[in-house]
C-alpha positions as protocol buffer text, in pm:
chain_id: "A"
residue {
  index: 1
  type: MET
  ca { x: 7604 y: 14194 z: -7826 }
}
residue {
  index: 2
  type: LYS
  ca { x: 7942 y: 14253 z: -7596 }
}
residue {
  index: 3
  type: LYS
  ca { x: 7919 y: 14363 z: -7264 }
}
residue {
  index: 4
  type: ILE
  ca { x: 8026 y: 14678 z: -7155 }
}
residue {
  index: 5
  type: ILE
  ca { x: 8150 y: 14820 z: -6814 }
}
residue {
  index: 6
  type: PHE
  ca { x: 8142 y: 15159 z: -6774 }
}
residue {
  index: 7
  type: MET
  ca { x: 8357 y: 15402 z: -6503 }
}
residue {
  index: 8
  type: GLY
  ca { x: 8379 y: 15744 z: -6518 }
}
residue {
  index: 9
  type: THR
  ca { x: 8202 y: 16116 z: -6296 }
}
residue {
  index: 10
  type: PRO
  ca { x: 8239 y: 16451 z: -6484 }
}
residue {
  index: 11
  type: GLU
  ca { x: 8131 y: 16575 z: -6720 }
}
residue {
  index: 12
  type: PHE
  ca { x: 8438 y: 16472 z: -6977 }
}
residue {
  index: 13
  type: SER
  ca { x: 8302 y: 16159 z: -6961 }
}
residue {
  index: 14
  type: VAL
  ca { x: 7917 y: 16164 z: -6977 }
}
residue {
  index: 15
  type: PRO
  ca { x: 7937 y: 16177 z: -7419 }
}
residue {
  index: 16
  type: ILE
  ca { x: 8136 y: 15892 z: -7335 }
}
residue {
  index: 17
  type: LEU
  ca { x: 7903 y: 15692 z: -7189 }
}
residue {
  index: 18
  type: GLN
  ca { x: 7574 y: 15849 z: -7380 }
}
residue {
  index: 19
  type: ALA
  ca { x: 7728 y: 15677 z: -7662 }
}
residue {
  index: 20
  type: LEU
  ca { x: 7808 y: 15331 z: -7599 }
}
residue {
  index: 21
  type: PHE
  ca { x: 7419 y: 15345 z: -7440 }
}
residue {
  index: 22
  type: ASP
  ca { x: 7333 y: 15407 z: -7824 }
}
residue {
  index: 23
  type: SER
  ca { x: 7487 y: 15140 z: -8001 }
}
residue {
  index: 24
  type: GLU
  ca { x: 7474 y: 14826 z: -8057 }
}
residue {
  index: 25
  type: TYR
  ca { x: 7645 y: 14698 z: -7742 }
}
residue {
  index: 26
  type: GLU
  ca { x: 7531 y: 14704 z: -7359 }
}
residue {
  index: 27
  type: VAL
  ca { x: 7641 y: 14877 z: -7100 }
}
residue {
  index: 28
  type: ILE
  ca { x: 7576 y: 14690 z: -6764 }
}
residue {
  index: 29
  type: ALA
  ca { x: 7702 y: 14785 z: -6527 }
}
residue {
  index: 30
  type: VAL
  ca { x: 7845 y: 15273 z: -6451 }
}
residue {
  index: 31
  type: VAL
  ca { x: 8025 y: 15287 z: -6156 }
}
residue {
  index: 32
  type: THR
  ca { x: 8078 y: 15654 z: -6069 }
}
residue {
  index: 33
  type: GLN
  ca { x: 8225 y: 15898 z: -5738 }
}
residue {
  index: 34
  type: PRO
  ca { x: 7994 y: 15886 z: -5460 }
}
residue {
  index: 35
  type: ASP
  ca { x: 7708 y: 16175 z: -5432 }
}
residue {
  index: 36
  type: ARG
  ca { x: 7914 y: 16525 z: -5297 }
}
residue {
  index: 37
  type: PRO
  ca { x: 7821 y: 16792 z: -5130 }
}
residue {
  index: 38
  type: VAL
  ca { x: 7857 y: 17093 z: -5415 }
}
residue {
  index: 39
  type: GLY
  ca { x: 7893 y: 17470 z: -5375 }
}
residue {
  index: 40
  type: ARG
  ca { x: 7809 y: 17686 z: -5062 }
}
residue {
  index: 41
  type: LYS
  ca { x: 7508 y: 17548 z: -4947 }
}
residue {
  index: 42
  type: ARG
  ca { x: 7665 y: 17207 z: -4958 }
}
residue {
  index: 43
  type: ILE
  ca { x: 7366 y: 17064 z: -5193 }
}
residue {
  index: 44
  type: LEU
  ca { x: 7466 y: 16669 z: -5196 }
}
residue {
  index: 45
  type: THR
  ca { x: 7468 y: 16650 z: -5577 }
}
residue {
  index: 46
  type: PRO
  ca { x: 7469 y: 16359 z: -5833 }
}
residue {
  index: 47
  type: PRO
  ca { x: 7834 y: 16319 z: -6022 }
}
residue {
  index: 48
  type: PRO
  ca { x: 7717 y: 16397 z: -6422 }
}
residue {
  index: 49
  type: VAL
  ca { x: 7807 y: 16026 z: -6561 }
}
residue {
  index: 50
  type: LYS
  ca { x: 7508 y: 15858 z: -6261 }
}
residue {
  index: 51
  type: GLU
  ca { x: 7325 y: 16170 z: -6379 }
}
residue {
  index: 52
  type: LEU
  ca { x: 7273 y: 15934 z: -6767 }
}
residue {
  index: 53
  type: ALA
  ca { x: 7308 y: 15705 z: -6650 }
}
residue {
  index: 54
  type: PHE
  ca { x: 6975 y: 15709 z: -6427 }
}
residue {
  index: 55
  type: LYS
  ca { x: 6773 y: 15751 z: -6737 }
}
residue {
  index: 56
  type: TYR
  ca { x: 6847 y: 15381 z: -6880 }
}
residue {
  index: 57
  type: THR
  ca { x: 6775 y: 15040 z: -6655 }
}
residue {
  index: 58
  type: VAL
  ca { x: 7105 y: 15018 z: -6542 }
}
residue {
  index: 59
  type: PRO
  ca { x: 7259 y: 14933 z: -6251 }
}
residue {
  index: 60
  type: ILE
  ca { x: 7501 y: 15160 z: -6093 }
}
residue {
  index: 61
  type: PHE
  ca { x: 7738 y: 15173 z: -5836 }
}
residue {
  index: 62
  type: GLN
  ca { x: 7864 y: 15390 z: -5729 }
}
residue {
  index: 63
  type: PRO
  ca { x: 8168 y: 15337 z: -5386 }
}
residue {
  index: 64
  type: GLU
  ca { x: 8401 y: 15548 z: -5193 }
}
residue {
  index: 65
  type: LYS
  ca { x: 8696 y: 15286 z: -5250 }
}
residue {
  index: 66
  type: ILE
  ca { x: 8656 y: 15019 z: -5479 }
}
residue {
  index: 67
  type: SER
  ca { x: 8968 y: 14783 z: -5346 }
}
residue {
  index: 68
  type: GLY
  ca { x: 8780 y: 14507 z: -5217 }
}
residue {
  index: 69
  type: SER
  ca { x: 8426 y: 14654 z: -5170 }
}
residue {
  index: 70
  type: GLU
  ca { x: 8109 y: 14408 z: -5206 }
}
residue {
  index: 71
  type: GLU
  ca { x: 7984 y: 14664 z: -5581 }
}
residue {
  index: 72
  type: MET
  ca { x: 8422 y: 14498 z: -5713 }
}
residue {
  index: 73
  type: ALA
  ca { x: 8307 y: 14161 z: -5623 }
}
residue {
  index: 74
  type: ALA
  ca { x: 7997 y: 14268 z: -5760 }
}
residue {
  index: 75
  type: LEU
  ca { x: 8106 y: 14405 z: -6119 }
}
residue {
  index: 76
  type: ILE
  ca { x: 8297 y: 14038 z: -6182 }
}
residue {
  index: 77
  type: ALA
  ca { x: 8029 y: 13850 z: -6148 }
}
residue {
  index: 78
  type: LEU
  ca { x: 7880 y: 14080 z: -6389 }
}
residue {
  index: 79
  type: GLU
  ca { x: 8115 y: 13882 z: -6639 }
}
residue {
  index: 80
  type: ALA
  ca { x: 8198 y: 14217 z: -6912 }
}
residue {
  index: 81
  type: ASP
  ca { x: 8397 y: 14146 z: -7252 }
}
residue {
  index: 82
  type: VAL
  ca { x: 8574 y: 14508 z: -7132 }
}
residue {
  index: 83
  type: ILE
  ca { x: 8540 y: 14815 z: -6893 }
}
residue {
  index: 84
  type: VAL
  ca { x: 8555 y: 15126 z: -7077 }
}
residue {
  index: 85
  type: THR
  ca { x: 8693 y: 15388 z: -6779 }
}
residue {
  index: 86
  type: ALA
  ca { x: 8622 y: 15786 z: -6885 }
}
residue {
  index: 87
  type: ALA
  ca { x: 8773 y: 16025 z: -6586 }
}
residue {
  index: 88
  type: TYR
  ca { x: 8660 y: 15772 z: -6290 }
}
residue {
  index: 89
  type: GLY
  ca { x: 8867 y: 15899 z: -6006 }
}
residue {
  index: 90
  type: GLN
  ca { x: 8989 y: 15556 z: -5891 }
}
residue {
  index: 91
  type: PHE
  ca { x: 9336 y: 15361 z: -5933 }
}
residue {
  index: 92
  type: LEU
  ca { x: 9185 y: 14957 z: -6006 }
}
residue {
  index: 93
  type: PRO
  ca { x: 9282 y: 14669 z: -5851 }
}
residue {
  index: 94
  type: THR
  ca { x: 9487 y: 14405 z: -6081 }
}
residue {
  index: 95
  type: LYS
  ca { x: 9187 y: 14201 z: -6034 }
}
residue {
  index: 96
  type: LEU
  ca { x: 8893 y: 14406 z: -6183 }
}
residue {
  index: 97
  type: LEU
  ca { x: 9126 y: 14527 z: -6456 }
}
residue {
  index: 98
  type: ASN
  ca { x: 9175 y: 14140 z: -6628 }
}
residue {
  index: 99
  type: ALA
  ca { x: 8878 y: 14004 z: -6540 }
}
residue {
  index: 100
  type: PRO
  ca { x: 8657 y: 14149 z: -6889 }
}
residue {
  index: 101
  type: LYS
  ca { x: 8767 y: 13920 z: -7131 }
}
residue {
  index: 102
  type: HIS
  ca { x: 8951 y: 14244 z: -7282 }
}
residue {
  index: 103
  type: ARG
  ca { x: 9082 y: 14359 z: -7035 }
}
residue {
  index: 104
  type: ALA
  ca { x: 9014 y: 14785 z: -6946 }
}
residue {
  index: 105
  type: ILE
  ca { x: 9057 y: 15057 z: -7148 }
}
residue {
  index: 106
  type: ASN
  ca { x: 9065 y: 15426 z: -7020 }
}
residue {
  index: 107
  type: VAL
  ca { x: 8976 y: 15711 z: -7192 }
}
residue {
  index: 108
  type: HIS
  ca { x: 9265 y: 15938 z: -7105 }
}
residue {
  index: 109
  type: ALA
  ca { x: 9344 y: 16303 z: -7299 }
}
residue {
  index: 110
  type: SER
  ca { x: 9687 y: 16351 z: -7342 }
}
residue {
  index: 111
  type: LEU
  ca { x: 9893 y: 16214 z: -7637 }
}
residue {
  index: 112
  type: LEU
  ca { x: 10049 y: 15946 z: -7355 }
}
residue {
  index: 113
  type: PRO
  ca { x: 10358 y: 15927 z: -7196 }
}
residue {
  index: 114
  type: LYS
  ca { x: 10281 y: 16283 z: -7201 }
}
residue {
  index: 115
  type: TYR
  ca { x: 10152 y: 16436 z: -6938 }
}
residue {
  index: 116
  type: ARG
  ca { x: 10010 y: 16168 z: -6666 }
}
residue {
  index: 117
  type: GLY
  ca { x: 9822 y: 16177 z: -6390 }
}
residue {
  index: 118
  type: GLY
  ca { x: 9508 y: 16334 z: -6301 }
}
residue {
  index: 119
  type: ALA
  ca { x: 9498 y: 16722 z: -6503 }
}
residue {
  index: 120
  type: PRO
  ca { x: 9673 y: 16691 z: -6876 }
}
residue {
  index: 121
  type: VAL
  ca { x: 9439 y: 16894 z: -7058 }
}
residue {
  index: 122
  type: HIS
  ca { x: 9582 y: 17254 z: -6728 }
}
residue {
  index: 123
  type: TYR
  ca { x: 9938 y: 17116 z: -6811 }
}
residue {
  index: 124
  type: ALA
  ca { x: 9906 y: 17114 z: -7154 }
}
residue {
  index: 125
  type: ILE
  ca { x: 9749 y: 17392 z: -7224 }
}
residue {
  index: 126
  type: ILE
  ca { x: 9929 y: 17612 z: -6940 }
}
residue {
  index: 127
  type: ASN
  ca { x: 10267 y: 17428 z: -7069 }
}
residue {
  index: 128
  type: GLY
  ca { x: 10138 y: 17628 z: -7385 }
}
residue {
  index: 129
  type: ASP
  ca { x: 10185 y: 17338 z: -7538 }
}
residue {
  index: 130
  type: LYS
  ca { x: 10027 y: 17404 z: -8008 }
}
residue {
  index: 131
  type: GLU
  ca { x: 9840 y: 17032 z: -7952 }
}
residue {
  index: 132
  type: THR
  ca { x: 9721 y: 16768 z: -7721 }
}
residue {
  index: 133
  type: GLY
  ca { x: 9502 y: 16481 z: -7792 }
}
residue {
  index: 134
  type: VAL
  ca { x: 9327 y: 16184 z: -7730 }
}
residue {
  index: 135
  type: SER
  ca { x: 9500 y: 15794 z: -7619 }
}
residue {
  index: 136
  type: ILE
  ca { x: 9316 y: 15509 z: -7555 }
}
residue {
  index: 137
  type: MET
  ca { x: 9463 y: 15263 z: -7338 }
}
residue {
  index: 138
  type: TYR
  ca { x: 9484 y: 14925 z: -7168 }
}
residue {
  index: 139
  type: MET
  ca { x: 9501 y: 14962 z: -6778 }
}
residue {
  index: 140
  type: GLU
  ca { x: 9724 y: 14913 z: -6596 }
}
residue {
  index: 141
  type: ARG
  ca { x: 9831 y: 14915 z: -6117 }
}
residue {
  index: 142
  type: LYS
  ca { x: 10021 y: 15171 z: -6298 }
}
residue {
  index: 143
  type: MET
  ca { x: 9888 y: 15559 z: -6391 }
}
residue {
  index: 144
  type: ASP
  ca { x: 9849 y: 15578 z: -6714 }
}
residue {
  index: 145
  type: ALA
  ca { x: 10070 y: 15354 z: -6818 }
}
residue {
  index: 146
  type: GLY
  ca { x: 9924 y: 15122 z: -7027 }
}
residue {
  index: 147
  type: ASP
  ca { x: 9972 y: 15033 z: -7423 }
}
residue {
  index: 148
  type: VAL
  ca { x: 9828 y: 15222 z: -7637 }
}
residue {
  index: 149
  type: LEU
  ca { x: 9543 y: 15138 z: -7886 }
}
residue {
  index: 150
  type: SER
  ca { x: 9535 y: 15462 z: -8035 }
}
residue {
  index: 151
  type: GLN
  ca { x: 9526 y: 15803 z: -8039 }
}
residue {
  index: 152
  type: ARG
  ca { x: 9449 y: 16115 z: -8147 }
}
residue {
  index: 153
  type: SER
  ca { x: 9539 y: 16523 z: -8216 }
}
residue {
  index: 154
  type: ILE
  ca { x: 9427 y: 16822 z: -8173 }
}
residue {
  index: 155
  type: PRO
  ca { x: 9453 y: 17124 z: -8199 }
}
residue {
  index: 156
  type: ILE
  ca { x: 9497 y: 17368 z: -7870 }
}
residue {
  index: 157
  type: THR
  ca { x: 9431 y: 17809 z: -7977 }
}
residue {
  index: 158
  type: SER
  ca { x: 9505 y: 18126 z: -7804 }
}
residue {
  index: 159
  type: SER
  ca { x: 9202 y: 18066 z: -7703 }
}
residue {
  index: 160
  type: ASP
  ca { x: 9091 y: 17773 z: -7566 }
}
residue {
  index: 161
  type: ASP
  ca { x: 9040 y: 17735 z: -7176 }
}
residue {
  index: 162
  type: VAL
  ca { x: 9013 y: 17412 z: -7019 }
}
residue {
  index: 163
  type: GLN
  ca { x: 8675 y: 17379 z: -7022 }
}
residue {
  index: 164
  type: THR
  ca { x: 8716 y: 17449 z: -7388 }
}
residue {
  index: 165
  type: MET
  ca { x: 8924 y: 17182 z: -7500 }
}
residue {
  index: 166
  type: PHE
  ca { x: 8744 y: 16987 z: -7197 }
}
residue {
  index: 167
  type: ASN
  ca { x: 8466 y: 17050 z: -7434 }
}
residue {
  index: 168
  type: LYS
  ca { x: 8646 y: 16914 z: -7784 }
}
residue {
  index: 169
  type: LEU
  ca { x: 8880 y: 16606 z: -7640 }
}
residue {
  index: 170
  type: SER
  ca { x: 8516 y: 16449 z: -7471 }
}
residue {
  index: 171
  type: THR
  ca { x: 8405 y: 16396 z: -7828 }
}
residue {
  index: 172
  type: LEU
  ca { x: 8727 y: 16295 z: -7957 }
}
residue {
  index: 173
  type: GLY
  ca { x: 8770 y: 16083 z: -7697 }
}
residue {
  index: 174
  type: ARG
  ca { x: 8369 y: 15929 z: -7781 }
}
residue {
  index: 175
  type: ASP
  ca { x: 8390 y: 15923 z: -8172 }
}
residue {
  index: 176
  type: LEU
  ca { x: 8757 y: 15757 z: -8092 }
}
residue {
  index: 177
  type: LEU
  ca { x: 8609 y: 15493 z: -7873 }
}
residue {
  index: 178
  type: MET
  ca { x: 8344 y: 15367 z: -8156 }
}
residue {
  index: 179
  type: GLU
  ca { x: 8684 y: 15364 z: -8382 }
}
residue {
  index: 180
  type: THR
  ca { x: 8850 y: 15147 z: -8130 }
}
residue {
  index: 181
  type: LEU
  ca { x: 8610 y: 14976 z: -8014 }
}
residue {
  index: 182
  type: PRO
  ca { x: 8548 y: 14728 z: -8316 }
}
residue {
  index: 183
  type: ARG
  ca { x: 8878 y: 14687 z: -8354 }
}
residue {
  index: 184
  type: LEU
  ca { x: 8932 y: 14524 z: -7972 }
}
residue {
  index: 185
  type: PHE
  ca { x: 8604 y: 14281 z: -8040 }
}
residue {
  index: 186
  type: THR
  ca { x: 8838 y: 14165 z: -8315 }
}
residue {
  index: 187
  type: GLY
  ca { x: 9160 y: 14206 z: -8243 }
}
residue {
  index: 188
  type: ASP
  ca { x: 9210 y: 14381 z: -8513 }
}
residue {
  index: 189
  type: ILE
  ca { x: 9441 y: 14642 z: -8306 }
}
residue {
  index: 190
  type: HIS
  ca { x: 9883 y: 14638 z: -8208 }
}
residue {
  index: 191
  type: PRO
  ca { x: 9885 y: 14795 z: -7879 }
}
residue {
  index: 192
  type: VAL
  ca { x: 10234 y: 15049 z: -7874 }
}
residue {
  index: 193
  type: PRO
  ca { x: 10414 y: 14990 z: -7586 }
}
residue {
  index: 194
  type: GLN
  ca { x: 10498 y: 15390 z: -7411 }
}
residue {
  index: 195
  type: ASP
  ca { x: 10817 y: 15509 z: -7482 }
}
residue {
  index: 196
  type: GLU
  ca { x: 10892 y: 15520 z: -7041 }
}
residue {
  index: 197
  type: SER
  ca { x: 11212 y: 15784 z: -7180 }
}
residue {
  index: 198
  type: LYS
  ca { x: 10935 y: 16110 z: -7347 }
}
residue {
  index: 199
  type: VAL
  ca { x: 10765 y: 16061 z: -6975 }
}
residue {
  index: 200
  type: THR
  ca { x: 10596 y: 16372 z: -6817 }
}
residue {
  index: 201
  type: PHE
  ca { x: 10301 y: 16387 z: -6558 }
}
residue {
  index: 202
  type: SER
  ca { x: 10031 y: 16626 z: -6466 }
}
residue {
  index: 203
  type: PRO
  ca { x: 9945 y: 16616 z: -6092 }
}
residue {
  index: 204
  type: ASN
  ca { x: 9616 y: 16745 z: -5958 }
}
residue {
  index: 205
  type: ILE
  ca { x: 9641 y: 17121 z: -5933 }
}
residue {
  index: 206
  type: SER
  ca { x: 9761 y: 17245 z: -5558 }
}
residue {
  index: 207
  type: ARG
  ca { x: 9685 y: 17580 z: -5398 }
}
residue {
  index: 208
  type: GLU
  ca { x: 10035 y: 17692 z: -5445 }
}
residue {
  index: 209
  type: GLU
  ca { x: 9995 y: 17650 z: -5810 }
}
residue {
  index: 210
  type: GLU
  ca { x: 9717 y: 17788 z: -5848 }
}
residue {
  index: 211
  type: ARG
  ca { x: 9938 y: 18172 z: -5823 }
}
residue {
  index: 212
  type: ILE
  ca { x: 10062 y: 18346 z: -6079 }
}
residue {
  index: 213
  type: GLU
  ca { x: 10426 y: 18419 z: -6028 }
}
residue {
  index: 214
  type: TRP
  ca { x: 10479 y: 18766 z: -6232 }
}
residue {
  index: 215
  type: GLU
  ca { x: 10807 y: 18752 z: -6288 }
}
residue {
  index: 216
  type: LEU
  ca { x: 10729 y: 18460 z: -6573 }
}
residue {
  index: 217
  type: THR
  ca { x: 10657 y: 18596 z: -6895 }
}
residue {
  index: 218
  type: ALA
  ca { x: 10357 y: 18811 z: -7017 }
}
residue {
  index: 219
  type: THR
  ca { x: 10267 y: 18502 z: -7249 }
}
residue {
  index: 220
  type: GLN
  ca { x: 10362 y: 18250 z: -6965 }
}
residue {
  index: 221
  type: ILE
  ca { x: 10089 y: 18415 z: -6731 }
}
residue {
  index: 222
  type: ALA
  ca { x: 9860 y: 18445 z: -7034 }
}
residue {
  index: 223
  type: ASN
  ca { x: 9889 y: 18058 z: -7052 }
}
residue {
  index: 224
  type: LYS
  ca { x: 9880 y: 18032 z: -6687 }
}
residue {
  index: 225
  type: ILE
  ca { x: 9587 y: 18218 z: -6650 }
}
residue {
  index: 226
  type: ARG
  ca { x: 9395 y: 18017 z: -6970 }
}
residue {
  index: 227
  type: GLY
  ca { x: 9532 y: 17647 z: -6850 }
}
residue {
  index: 228
  type: MET
  ca { x: 9321 y: 17719 z: -6491 }
}
residue {
  index: 229
  type: ARG
  ca { x: 8971 y: 17833 z: -6621 }
}
residue {
  index: 230
  type: PRO
  ca { x: 8717 y: 17740 z: -6469 }
}
residue {
  index: 231
  type: TRP
  ca { x: 8864 y: 17578 z: -6281 }
}
residue {
  index: 232
  type: PRO
  ca { x: 9044 y: 17623 z: -6079 }
}
residue {
  index: 233
  type: VAL
  ca { x: 9105 y: 17977 z: -6154 }
}
residue {
  index: 234
  type: ALA
  ca { x: 9485 y: 18145 z: -6044 }
}
residue {
  index: 235
  type: HIS
  ca { x: 9535 y: 18425 z: -5927 }
}
residue {
  index: 236
  type: ALA
  ca { x: 9742 y: 18675 z: -5779 }
}
residue {
  index: 237
  type: VAL
  ca { x: 9741 y: 18875 z: -5445 }
}
residue {
  index: 238
  type: LEU
  ca { x: 9668 y: 19243 z: -5461 }
}
residue {
  index: 239
  type: ASN
  ca { x: 9662 y: 19423 z: -5162 }
}
residue {
  index: 240
  type: GLY
  ca { x: 9629 y: 19241 z: -4941 }
}
residue {
  index: 241
  type: GLU
  ca { x: 9409 y: 19022 z: -5027 }
}
residue {
  index: 242
  type: ARG
  ca { x: 9289 y: 18746 z: -5332 }
}
residue {
  index: 243
  type: CYS
  ca { x: 9223 y: 18840 z: -5690 }
}
residue {
  index: 244
  type: LYS
  ca { x: 9119 y: 18524 z: -5914 }
}
residue {
  index: 245
  type: MET
  ca { x: 9198 y: 18627 z: -6302 }
}
residue {
  index: 246
  type: TRP
  ca { x: 8990 y: 18575 z: -6545 }
}
residue {
  index: 247
  type: VAL
  ca { x: 9135 y: 18719 z: -6831 }
}
residue {
  index: 248
  type: ALA
  ca { x: 9513 y: 18775 z: -6970 }
}
residue {
  index: 249
  type: VAL
  ca { x: 9649 y: 18852 z: -7331 }
}
residue {
  index: 250
  type: PRO
  ca { x: 9944 y: 18967 z: -7371 }
}
residue {
  index: 251
  type: THR
  ca { x: 10051 y: 19270 z: -7508 }
}
residue {
  index: 252
  type: GLU
  ca { x: 10312 y: 19397 z: -7723 }
}
residue {
  index: 253
  type: GLU
  ca { x: 10445 y: 19618 z: -7452 }
}
residue {
  index: 254
  type: THR
  ca { x: 10780 y: 19661 z: -7275 }
}
residue {
  index: 255
  type: THR
  ca { x: 10838 y: 19711 z: -6974 }
}
residue {
  index: 256
  type: GLN
  ca { x: 11167 y: 19822 z: -6725 }
}
residue {
  index: 257
  type: SER
  ca { x: 10893 y: 19800 z: -6430 }
}
residue {
  index: 258
  type: LYS
  ca { x: 10891 y: 19546 z: -6182 }
}
residue {
  index: 259
  type: PRO
  ca { x: 10739 y: 19253 z: -6223 }
}
residue {
  index: 260
  type: GLY
  ca { x: 10406 y: 19277 z: -6056 }
}
residue {
  index: 261
  type: SER
  ca { x: 10381 y: 19641 z: -6091 }
}
residue {
  index: 262
  type: ILE
  ca { x: 10066 y: 19789 z: -6206 }
}
residue {
  index: 263
  type: THR
  ca { x: 10238 y: 20060 z: -6516 }
}
residue {
  index: 264
  type: HIS
  ca { x: 9832 y: 20134 z: -6619 }
}
residue {
  index: 265
  type: TRP
  ca { x: 9508 y: 20101 z: -6727 }
}
residue {
  index: 266
  type: ASP
  ca { x: 9230 y: 20196 z: -6950 }
}
residue {
  index: 267
  type: LYS
  ca { x: 8928 y: 20094 z: -7041 }
}
residue {
  index: 268
  type: GLU
  ca { x: 9053 y: 19785 z: -7163 }
}
residue {
  index: 269
  type: GLY
  ca { x: 9248 y: 19707 z: -6904 }
}
residue {
  index: 270
  type: ILE
  ca { x: 9498 y: 19685 z: -6688 }
}
residue {
  index: 271
  type: TYR
  ca { x: 9833 y: 19644 z: -6804 }
}
residue {
  index: 272
  type: VAL
  ca { x: 10103 y: 19516 z: -6521 }
}
residue {
  index: 273
  type: ALA
  ca { x: 10449 y: 19449 z: -6545 }
}
residue {
  index: 274
  type: CYS
  ca { x: 10604 y: 19126 z: -6616 }
}
residue {
  index: 275
  type: GLY
  ca { x: 10922 y: 18873 z: -6603 }
}
residue {
  index: 276
  type: GLN
  ca { x: 11125 y: 18990 z: -6907 }
}
residue {
  index: 277
  type: GLY
  ca { x: 10994 y: 19278 z: -6968 }
}
residue {
  index: 278
  type: THR
  ca { x: 10636 y: 19209 z: -7082 }
}
residue {
  index: 279
  type: THR
  ca { x: 10322 y: 19369 z: -7050 }
}
residue {
  index: 280
  type: LEU
  ca { x: 10016 y: 19141 z: -6974 }
}
residue {
  index: 281
  type: LYS
  ca { x: 9674 y: 19325 z: -7013 }
}
residue {
  index: 282
  type: VAL
  ca { x: 9383 y: 19204 z: -6854 }
}
residue {
  index: 283
  type: THR
  ca { x: 9049 y: 19197 z: -6860 }
}
residue {
  index: 284
  type: GLU
  ca { x: 8859 y: 19016 z: -6646 }
}
residue {
  index: 285
  type: LEU
  ca { x: 8847 y: 18965 z: -6249 }
}
residue {
  index: 286
  type: GLN
  ca { x: 8754 y: 18876 z: -5970 }
}
residue {
  index: 287
  type: PRO
  ca { x: 8902 y: 19007 z: -5599 }
}
residue {
  index: 288
  type: SER
  ca { x: 8772 y: 18850 z: -5280 }
}
residue {
  index: 289
  type: GLY
  ca { x: 8488 y: 18812 z: -5199 }
}
residue {
  index: 290
  type: LYS
  ca { x: 8276 y: 18987 z: -5546 }
}
residue {
  index: 291
  type: LYS
  ca { x: 8138 y: 18816 z: -5870 }
}
residue {
  index: 292
  type: ARG
  ca { x: 8389 y: 18822 z: -6164 }
}
residue {
  index: 293
  type: MET
  ca { x: 8411 y: 19086 z: -6397 }
}
residue {
  index: 294
  type: THR
  ca { x: 8473 y: 19340 z: -6588 }
}
residue {
  index: 295
  type: VAL
  ca { x: 8766 y: 19576 z: -6598 }
}
residue {
  index: 296
  type: THR
  ca { x: 8574 y: 19866 z: -6659 }
}
residue {
  index: 297
  type: ASP
  ca { x: 8322 y: 19797 z: -6393 }
}
residue {
  index: 298
  type: PHE
  ca { x: 8622 y: 19663 z: -6174 }
}
residue {
  index: 299
  type: LEU
  ca { x: 8764 y: 20124 z: -6252 }
}
residue {
  index: 300
  type: ASN
  ca { x: 8426 y: 20274 z: -6181 }
}
residue {
  index: 301
  type: GLY
  ca { x: 8443 y: 20045 z: -5793 }
}
residue {
  index: 302
  type: ASN
  ca { x: 8771 y: 20048 z: -5740 }
}
residue {
  index: 303
  type: ASP
  ca { x: 9113 y: 20421 z: -5640 }
}
residue {
  index: 304
  type: MET
  ca { x: 9408 y: 20281 z: -5877 }
}
residue {
  index: 305
  type: GLU
  ca { x: 9559 y: 20527 z: -5859 }
}
residue {
  index: 306
  type: THR
  ca { x: 9603 y: 20415 z: -5464 }
}
residue {
  index: 307
  type: LEU
  ca { x: 9633 y: 20036 z: -5623 }
}
residue {
  index: 308
  type: ALA
  ca { x: 9919 y: 20138 z: -5911 }
}
residue {
  index: 309
  type: GLN
  ca { x: 10099 y: 20208 z: -5537 }
}
residue {
  index: 310
  type: ILE
  ca { x: 10064 y: 19864 z: -5410 }
}
residue {
  index: 311
  type: GLY
  ca { x: 10122 y: 19717 z: -5747 }
}
residue {
  index: 312
  type: PHE
  ca { x: 9949 y: 19277 z: -5765 }
}
residue {
  index: 313
  type: ASP
  ca { x: 10166 y: 18991 z: -5594 }
}
């Protein structure tokens, strides 16, 4: 029975770990990030991977920093056949990567070499890509730069956001991993080096990038809103306060108004001028200090004549 160490943290990783538990392989250890305070009450909460691992008699490691830790030494001593990582959240030292017989492999949510980094799903949607996918590759010290063992694509629809794509890619990654492992163990696999000339990066979204730039076209802004939903959520400034944008769609209307101007509104949406004369219809939003709401609820509680004179910034 092949022995596997699994390393992962968020919900994305859970179906992948579950498949390993359900398989013919033996999960001999699970490594995840430490418990973190969550929510306004800052309740100390275990990562989703830990919650799953608790259901099985398997050692759980949660080092704050794995490099040089006692936990790393213990993992090496387990003499695993392979380390499988999926959105673990830390760089792994070379000594640990090379310790297993079949090294360490990663389930990465992009079609490498496109979108190396921590936010590949966000950027695929923000950039208006028509497809994304999963790559399983050898791990190296350099971020997401290892040879690719297998890869599979999936369409991005106009209704997809980060959550729906994470769900789809998690399932896709699970299935692809379970197809790849047998070939890895038998040596019937041919790693493909990544083309460095085609590398793009997807660093974690910064606070500055969350803000909507109304000079972009309506389609670009709609993609950005979907590409940041349900986290970290794109926002604009309305009447001097942050207003989160949850749902918006481009329209066929054209306008000569300044980008950010509210051109009109009705029970279906608030229409905002964008770059190149395009118009965006906002249908769900969240004013500062309030809950997410539909446009109907927003219109009932606000003076739109006054807000229209101000517009979005």
